[in-house]
Coordinates of C-alpha atoms and ligand atoms in Angstrom, one line a residue:
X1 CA 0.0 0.0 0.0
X2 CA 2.6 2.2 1.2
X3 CA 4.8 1.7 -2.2
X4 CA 1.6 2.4 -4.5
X5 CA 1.2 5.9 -2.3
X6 CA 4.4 6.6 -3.1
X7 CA 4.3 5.9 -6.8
X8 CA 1.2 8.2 -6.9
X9 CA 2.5 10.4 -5.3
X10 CA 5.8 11.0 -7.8
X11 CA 3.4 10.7 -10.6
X12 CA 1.2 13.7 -9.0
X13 CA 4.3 16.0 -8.4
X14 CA 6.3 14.9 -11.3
X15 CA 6.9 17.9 -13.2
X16 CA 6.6 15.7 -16.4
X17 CA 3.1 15.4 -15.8
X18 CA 2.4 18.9 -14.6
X19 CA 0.7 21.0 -17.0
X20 CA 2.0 24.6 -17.1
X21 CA -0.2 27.7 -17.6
X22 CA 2.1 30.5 -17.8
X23 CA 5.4 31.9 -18.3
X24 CA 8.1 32.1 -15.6
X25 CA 10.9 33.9 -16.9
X26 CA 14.6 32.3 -15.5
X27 CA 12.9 29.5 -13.7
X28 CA 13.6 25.9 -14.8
X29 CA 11.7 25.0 -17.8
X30 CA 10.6 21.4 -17.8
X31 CA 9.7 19.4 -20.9
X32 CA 6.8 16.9 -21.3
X33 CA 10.1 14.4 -19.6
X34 CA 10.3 17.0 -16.8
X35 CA 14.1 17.5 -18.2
X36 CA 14.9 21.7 -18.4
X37 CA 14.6 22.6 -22.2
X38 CA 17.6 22.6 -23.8
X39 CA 17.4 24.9 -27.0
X40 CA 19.2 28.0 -26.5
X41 CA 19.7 30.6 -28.7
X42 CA 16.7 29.9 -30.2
X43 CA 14.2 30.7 -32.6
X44 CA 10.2 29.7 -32.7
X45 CA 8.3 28.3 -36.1
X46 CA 4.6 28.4 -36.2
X47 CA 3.1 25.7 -38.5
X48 CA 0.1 24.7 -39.0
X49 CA -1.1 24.8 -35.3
X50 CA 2.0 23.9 -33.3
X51 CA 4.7 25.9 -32.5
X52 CA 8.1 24.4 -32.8
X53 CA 11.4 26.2 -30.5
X54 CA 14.7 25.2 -32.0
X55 CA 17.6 26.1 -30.0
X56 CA 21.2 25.4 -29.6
X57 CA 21.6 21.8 -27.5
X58 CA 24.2 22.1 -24.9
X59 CA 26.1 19.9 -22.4
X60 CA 27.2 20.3 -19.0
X61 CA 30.3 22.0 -18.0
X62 CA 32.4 24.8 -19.3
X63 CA 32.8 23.3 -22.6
X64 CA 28.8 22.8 -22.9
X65 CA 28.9 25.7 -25.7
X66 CA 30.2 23.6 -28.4
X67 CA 28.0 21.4 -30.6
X68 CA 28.3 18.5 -29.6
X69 CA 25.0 16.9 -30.2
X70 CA 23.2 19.4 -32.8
X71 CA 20.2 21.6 -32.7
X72 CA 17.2 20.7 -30.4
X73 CA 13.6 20.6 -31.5
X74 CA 10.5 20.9 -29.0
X75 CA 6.9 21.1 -29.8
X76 CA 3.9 22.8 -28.2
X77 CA 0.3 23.6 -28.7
X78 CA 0.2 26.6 -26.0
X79 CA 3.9 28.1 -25.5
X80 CA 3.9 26.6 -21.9
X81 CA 4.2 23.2 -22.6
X82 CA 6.8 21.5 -24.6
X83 CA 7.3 18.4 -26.3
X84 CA 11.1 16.7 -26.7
X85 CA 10.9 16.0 -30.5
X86 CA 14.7 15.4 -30.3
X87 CA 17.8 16.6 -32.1
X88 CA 16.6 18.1 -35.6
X89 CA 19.9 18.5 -36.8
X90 CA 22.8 16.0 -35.8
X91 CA 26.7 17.2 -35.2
X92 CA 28.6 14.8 -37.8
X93 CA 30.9 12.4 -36.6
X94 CA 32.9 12.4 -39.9
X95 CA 36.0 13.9 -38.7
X96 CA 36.3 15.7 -42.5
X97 CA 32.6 17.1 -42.3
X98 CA 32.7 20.7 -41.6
X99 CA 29.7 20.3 -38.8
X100 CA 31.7 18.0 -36.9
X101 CA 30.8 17.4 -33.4
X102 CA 32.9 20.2 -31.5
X103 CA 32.2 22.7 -34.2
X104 CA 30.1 25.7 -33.1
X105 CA 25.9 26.1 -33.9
X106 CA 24.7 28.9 -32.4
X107 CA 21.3 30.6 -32.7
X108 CA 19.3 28.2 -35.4
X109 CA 16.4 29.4 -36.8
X110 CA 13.6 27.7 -38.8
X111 CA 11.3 28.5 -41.6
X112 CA 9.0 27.2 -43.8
X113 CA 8.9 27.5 -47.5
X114 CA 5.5 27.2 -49.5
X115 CA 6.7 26.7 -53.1
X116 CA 9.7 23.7 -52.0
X117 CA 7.5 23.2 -49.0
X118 CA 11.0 22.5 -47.0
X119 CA 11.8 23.9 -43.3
X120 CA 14.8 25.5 -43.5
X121 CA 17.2 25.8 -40.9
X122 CA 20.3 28.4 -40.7
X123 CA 22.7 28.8 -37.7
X124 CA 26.0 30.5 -37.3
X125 CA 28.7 28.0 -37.9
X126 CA 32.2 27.9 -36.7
X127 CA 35.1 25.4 -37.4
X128 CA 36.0 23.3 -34.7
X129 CA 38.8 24.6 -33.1
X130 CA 39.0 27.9 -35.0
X131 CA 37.3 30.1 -32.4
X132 CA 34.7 32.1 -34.1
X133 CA 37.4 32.8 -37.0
X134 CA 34.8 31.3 -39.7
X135 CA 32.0 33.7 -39.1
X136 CA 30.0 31.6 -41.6
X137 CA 26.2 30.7 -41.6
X138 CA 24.8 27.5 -42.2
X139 CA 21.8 26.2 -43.7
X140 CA 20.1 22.7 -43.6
X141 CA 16.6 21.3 -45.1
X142 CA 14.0 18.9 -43.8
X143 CA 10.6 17.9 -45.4
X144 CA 9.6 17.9 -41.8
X145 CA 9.6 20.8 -38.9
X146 CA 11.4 18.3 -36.8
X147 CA 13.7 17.0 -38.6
X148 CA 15.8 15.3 -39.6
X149 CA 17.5 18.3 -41.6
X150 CA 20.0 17.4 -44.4
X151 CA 22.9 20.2 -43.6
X152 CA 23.5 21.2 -47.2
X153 CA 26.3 24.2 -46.9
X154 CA 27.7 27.3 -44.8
X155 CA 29.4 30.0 -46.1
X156 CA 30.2 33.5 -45.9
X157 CA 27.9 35.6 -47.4
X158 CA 27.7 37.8 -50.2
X159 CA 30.9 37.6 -51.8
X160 CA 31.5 39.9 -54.4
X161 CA 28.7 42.1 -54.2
X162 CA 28.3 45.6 -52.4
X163 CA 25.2 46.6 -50.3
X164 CA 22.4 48.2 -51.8
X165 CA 23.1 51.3 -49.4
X166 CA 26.5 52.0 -50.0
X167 CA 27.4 54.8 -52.6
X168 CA 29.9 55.0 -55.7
X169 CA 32.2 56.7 -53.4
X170 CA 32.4 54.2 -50.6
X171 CA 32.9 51.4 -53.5
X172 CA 35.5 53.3 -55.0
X173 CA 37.6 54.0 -51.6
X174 CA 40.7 51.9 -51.1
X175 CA 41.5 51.1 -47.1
X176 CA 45.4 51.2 -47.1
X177 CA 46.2 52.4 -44.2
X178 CA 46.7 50.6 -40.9
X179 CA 44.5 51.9 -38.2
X180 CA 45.0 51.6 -34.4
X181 CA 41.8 50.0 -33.7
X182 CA 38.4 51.6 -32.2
X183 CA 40.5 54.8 -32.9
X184 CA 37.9 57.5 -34.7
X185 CA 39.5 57.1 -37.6
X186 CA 39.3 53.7 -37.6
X187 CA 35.6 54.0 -37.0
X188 CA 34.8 56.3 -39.6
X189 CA 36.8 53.4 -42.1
X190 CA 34.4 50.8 -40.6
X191 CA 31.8 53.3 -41.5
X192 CA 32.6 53.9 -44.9
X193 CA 33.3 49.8 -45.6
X194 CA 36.8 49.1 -44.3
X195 CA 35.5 44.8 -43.6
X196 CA 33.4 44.9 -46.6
X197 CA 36.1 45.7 -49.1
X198 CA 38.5 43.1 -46.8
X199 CA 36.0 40.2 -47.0
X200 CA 34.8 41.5 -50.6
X201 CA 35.6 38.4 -52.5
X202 CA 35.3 35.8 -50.0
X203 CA 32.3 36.6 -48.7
X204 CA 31.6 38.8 -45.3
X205 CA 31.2 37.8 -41.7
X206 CA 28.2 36.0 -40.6
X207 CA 27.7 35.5 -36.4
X208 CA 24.4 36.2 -34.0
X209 CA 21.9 35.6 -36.4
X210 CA 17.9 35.8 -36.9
X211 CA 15.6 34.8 -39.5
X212 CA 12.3 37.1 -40.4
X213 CA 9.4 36.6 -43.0
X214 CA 7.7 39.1 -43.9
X215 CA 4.3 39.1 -44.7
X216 CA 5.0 39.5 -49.0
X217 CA 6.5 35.8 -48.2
X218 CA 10.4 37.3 -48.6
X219 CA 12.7 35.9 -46.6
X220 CA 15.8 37.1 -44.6
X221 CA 18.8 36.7 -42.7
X222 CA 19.5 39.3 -40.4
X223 CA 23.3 39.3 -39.2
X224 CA 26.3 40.3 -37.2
X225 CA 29.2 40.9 -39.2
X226 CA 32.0 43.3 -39.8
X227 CA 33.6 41.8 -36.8
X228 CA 30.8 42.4 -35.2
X229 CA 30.8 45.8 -35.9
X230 CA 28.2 45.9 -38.0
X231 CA 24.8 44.3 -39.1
X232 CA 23.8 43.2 -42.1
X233 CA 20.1 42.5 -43.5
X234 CA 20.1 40.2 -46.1
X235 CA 17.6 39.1 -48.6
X236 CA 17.2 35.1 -49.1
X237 CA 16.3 33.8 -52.3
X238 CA 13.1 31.6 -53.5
X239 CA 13.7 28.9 -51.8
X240 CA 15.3 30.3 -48.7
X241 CA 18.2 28.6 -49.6
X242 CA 20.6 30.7 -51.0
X243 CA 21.5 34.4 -51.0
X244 CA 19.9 36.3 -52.9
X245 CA 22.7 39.1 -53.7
X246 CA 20.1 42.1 -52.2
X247 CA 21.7 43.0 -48.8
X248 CA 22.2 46.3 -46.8
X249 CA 24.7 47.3 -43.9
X250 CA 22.8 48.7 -40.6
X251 CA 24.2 50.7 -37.7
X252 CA 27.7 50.7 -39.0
X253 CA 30.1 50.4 -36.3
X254 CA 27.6 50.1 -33.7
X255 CA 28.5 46.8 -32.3
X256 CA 25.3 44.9 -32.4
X257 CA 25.1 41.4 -31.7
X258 CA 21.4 39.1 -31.2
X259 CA 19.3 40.9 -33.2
X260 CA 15.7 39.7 -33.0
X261 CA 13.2 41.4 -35.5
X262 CA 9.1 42.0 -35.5
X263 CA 6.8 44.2 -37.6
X264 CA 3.7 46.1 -35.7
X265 CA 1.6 48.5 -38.1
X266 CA 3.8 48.4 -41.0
X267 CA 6.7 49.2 -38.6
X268 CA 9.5 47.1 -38.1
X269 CA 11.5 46.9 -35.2
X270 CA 14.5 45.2 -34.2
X271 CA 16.0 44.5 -30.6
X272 CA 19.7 43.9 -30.5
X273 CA 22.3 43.8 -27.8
X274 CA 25.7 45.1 -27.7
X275 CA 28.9 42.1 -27.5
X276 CA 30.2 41.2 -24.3
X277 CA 30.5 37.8 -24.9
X278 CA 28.3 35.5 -22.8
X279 CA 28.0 38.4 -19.9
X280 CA 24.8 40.4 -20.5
X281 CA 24.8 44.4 -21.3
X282 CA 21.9 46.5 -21.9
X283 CA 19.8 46.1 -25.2
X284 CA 19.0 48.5 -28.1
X285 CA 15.8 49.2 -30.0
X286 CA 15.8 49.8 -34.0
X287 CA 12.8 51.1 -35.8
X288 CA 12.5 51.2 -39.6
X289 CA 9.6 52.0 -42.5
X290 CA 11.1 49.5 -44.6
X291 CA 13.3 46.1 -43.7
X292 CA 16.0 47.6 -45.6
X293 CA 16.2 50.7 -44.0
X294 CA 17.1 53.4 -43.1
X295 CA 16.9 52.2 -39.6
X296 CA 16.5 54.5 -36.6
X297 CA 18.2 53.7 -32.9
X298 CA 15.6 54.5 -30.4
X299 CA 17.5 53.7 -27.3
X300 CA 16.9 50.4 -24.6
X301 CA 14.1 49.1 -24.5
X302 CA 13.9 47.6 -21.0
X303 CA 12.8 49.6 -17.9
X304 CA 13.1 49.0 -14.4
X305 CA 15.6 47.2 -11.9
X306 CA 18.2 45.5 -14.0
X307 CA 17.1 47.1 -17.0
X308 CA 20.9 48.0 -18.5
X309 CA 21.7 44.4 -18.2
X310 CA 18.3 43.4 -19.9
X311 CA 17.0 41.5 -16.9
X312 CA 20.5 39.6 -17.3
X313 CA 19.5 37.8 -20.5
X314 CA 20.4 38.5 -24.5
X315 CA 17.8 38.8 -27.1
X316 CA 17.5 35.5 -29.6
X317 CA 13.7 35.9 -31.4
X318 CA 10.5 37.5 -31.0
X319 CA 7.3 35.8 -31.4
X320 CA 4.4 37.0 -32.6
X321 CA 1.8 34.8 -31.2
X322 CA -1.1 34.5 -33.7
X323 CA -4.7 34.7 -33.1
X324 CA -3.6 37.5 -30.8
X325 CA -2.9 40.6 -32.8
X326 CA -0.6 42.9 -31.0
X327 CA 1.1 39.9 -28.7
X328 CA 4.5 39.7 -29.3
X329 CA 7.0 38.3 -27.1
X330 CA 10.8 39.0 -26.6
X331 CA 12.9 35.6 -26.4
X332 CA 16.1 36.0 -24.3
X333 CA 18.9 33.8 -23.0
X334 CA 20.0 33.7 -19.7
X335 CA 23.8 32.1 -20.7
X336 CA 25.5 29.9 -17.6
X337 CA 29.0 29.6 -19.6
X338 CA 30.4 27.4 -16.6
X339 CA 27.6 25.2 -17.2
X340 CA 26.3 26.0 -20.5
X341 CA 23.2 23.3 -20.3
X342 CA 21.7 25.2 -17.0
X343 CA 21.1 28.6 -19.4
X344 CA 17.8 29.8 -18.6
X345 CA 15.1 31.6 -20.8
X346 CA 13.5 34.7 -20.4
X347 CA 10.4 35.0 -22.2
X348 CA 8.7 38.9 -21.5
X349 CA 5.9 40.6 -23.2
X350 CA 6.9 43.6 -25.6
X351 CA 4.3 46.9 -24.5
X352 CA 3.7 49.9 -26.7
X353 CA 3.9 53.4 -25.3
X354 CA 1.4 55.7 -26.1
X355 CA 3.3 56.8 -29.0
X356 CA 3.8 52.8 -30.4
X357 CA 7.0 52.7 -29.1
X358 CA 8.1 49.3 -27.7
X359 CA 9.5 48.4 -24.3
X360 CA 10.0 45.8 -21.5
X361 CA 9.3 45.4 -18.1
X362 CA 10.6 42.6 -15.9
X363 CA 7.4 39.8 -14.3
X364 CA 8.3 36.7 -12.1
X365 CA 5.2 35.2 -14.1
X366 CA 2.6 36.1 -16.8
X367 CA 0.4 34.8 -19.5
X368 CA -0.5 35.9 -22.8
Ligands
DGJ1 C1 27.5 36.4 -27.7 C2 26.7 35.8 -28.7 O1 25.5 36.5 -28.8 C3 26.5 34.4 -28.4 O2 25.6 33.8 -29.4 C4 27.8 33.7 -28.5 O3 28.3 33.8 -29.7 C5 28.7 34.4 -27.5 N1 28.8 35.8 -27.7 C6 30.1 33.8 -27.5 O4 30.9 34.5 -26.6

């Protein structure tokens, strides 16, 4: 009697069979195995009904931040409850495969494409054992939302080919001097396309990354690069696949990393942060008319305690939640680089100021 109390009584408190009904920011996060999710970095897909979260699929310990298993796929009907659909896109173990296990994913992101009617994945990609040298993204195909995804290249994008927004004269310059970096000087080369004419023919820089569609059904791949300097908003071609060759440069020199990217009344925003590495620093808001710009800084979002260290989190996605016009919520990692599989989420609401301007607030819970 005794034992079968007992066995009733895990099966009551297990968190596996707990149902969730809001959001808890930071807290543990347990999956319909009552294991803490594991997709970091992440990025949300709504298809037909379900959501799926892909994230980046760490292990324990200080080395947890390398790939050594893939990206992580999780299901849900509701937000607050999540399936373990498994690893969508395996690490290789062919040592001459360039997404080895020990190579770096970070940030995957998945969308769907009506004409090939493929999911298709793309993560920033570094060589294993090359630090973040490669700057390249990735990009990988399934005919299904979980997986598995066929990895199919990464590269550097946009090789010989200037943004849209640059001018004769910034094509025409020639960088020959050697500049002490972050000097003014140096910044006003950055400015004018020091890293684009370096990485011209090979291709530029590709790090913290995030996918948007908008609603014409274009597709694109929104960027660090520059060295981090600068971002770059790149147009993806019919497929999703490829690059399509129409890109722009945005906030040059401004040292933006996770940007994450929503429209609200034909107004697109985008929330960044700046790059301290895994430590947390306070986030910026971008506004535009138009995806390629010009885009406006409009100054951190977040208010209240902890508010220049965004709530001690980094921007990954934001979600518009369907069915609920006007819901959108910002997606945030809470990084643990000494123990990169206990990184926790922080999911908040975005507001709008009277004026339409976003912001954040911190909450210990909420719903949507
Ligand atoms: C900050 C980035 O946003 C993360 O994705 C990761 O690349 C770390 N830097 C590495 O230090």
């Amino acid at each position: 009697m005794k034992t079968i109390l007992a066995f009733a009584l895990i099966f009551m408190t297990s968190p596996s069979f707990s149902q969730q009904k809001s959001f808890k920011p930071g807290a543990i996060w347990p999956d319909d195995n009552g294991v803490h999710i594991n997709a970091h970095g992440g990025g949300i897909l709504n298809f037909k009904g379900l959501y799926y979260w892909y994230g980046e699929h760490k292990i324990e310990g200080k080395k947890g931040n390398s790939a050594m298993v893939g990206v992580h796929c999780y299901s849900s009907k509701d937000l607050y409850n999540w399936k373990d659909e498994g690893i969508a896109l395996k690490v290789s173990d062919d040592t001459s495969s360039l997404i080895k296990k020990g190579c770096v994913i970070e940030r995957p992101k998945v969308i769907y494409n009506k004409k090939s009617k493929k999911f298709v994945m793309w993560f920033h990609h570094e060589l294993k054992g090359k630090g973040y040298s490669a700057a390249m993204t990735g990009v990988a195909v399934s005919d299904k939302a979980t997986g598995p995804y066929t990895w199919l290249k990464s590269v550097n994008p946009n090789s010989g080919t200037w943004p849209m927004n640059f001018t004769t004269e910034q094509k025409a310059m020639r960088f020959t001097e050697k500049l002490k970096d972050w000097s003014e000087e140096w910044k006003t080369a950055v400015k004018q396309g020091l890293f684009i004419q370096r990485d011209f023919t090979k291709g530029q820089m590709a790090r913290d990354m995030t996918l948007y569609v908008d609603d014409n059904g274009k597709a694109y791949h929104i960027n660090a690069s520059e060295e981090n300097l600068t971002l770059h908003i790149s147009e993806l071609n019919d497929d999703f696949t490829d690059f399509s060759g129409r890109y722009v440069t945005v906030a040059p020199a401004g040292h933006n990393e996770a940007p994450s990217l929503f429209k609200k009344d034909g107004k697109y925003f985008m929330i960044t942060s700046g790059c301290t590495g895994w430590a947390p620093n306070a986030a910026r808001l971008m506004s535009a008319d138009s995806i390629m710009g010009e885009w406006s800084y409009l100054g951190n979002p977040c208010r209240g305690d902890k508010a220049e260290i965004t709530y001690n989190s980094q921007s990954t996605f934001i979600l518009q939640v369907p069915k609920k016009k006007g819901q959108f919520i910002f997606m945030a990692d809470r990084w643990v680089p000494e123990n990169a599989i206990d990184g926790r989420y922080i999911w908040l609401p975005i507001q709008f100021d009277a004026k339409g301007i976003p912001f954040l607030e911190w909450k210990d819970e909420w719903k949507y």
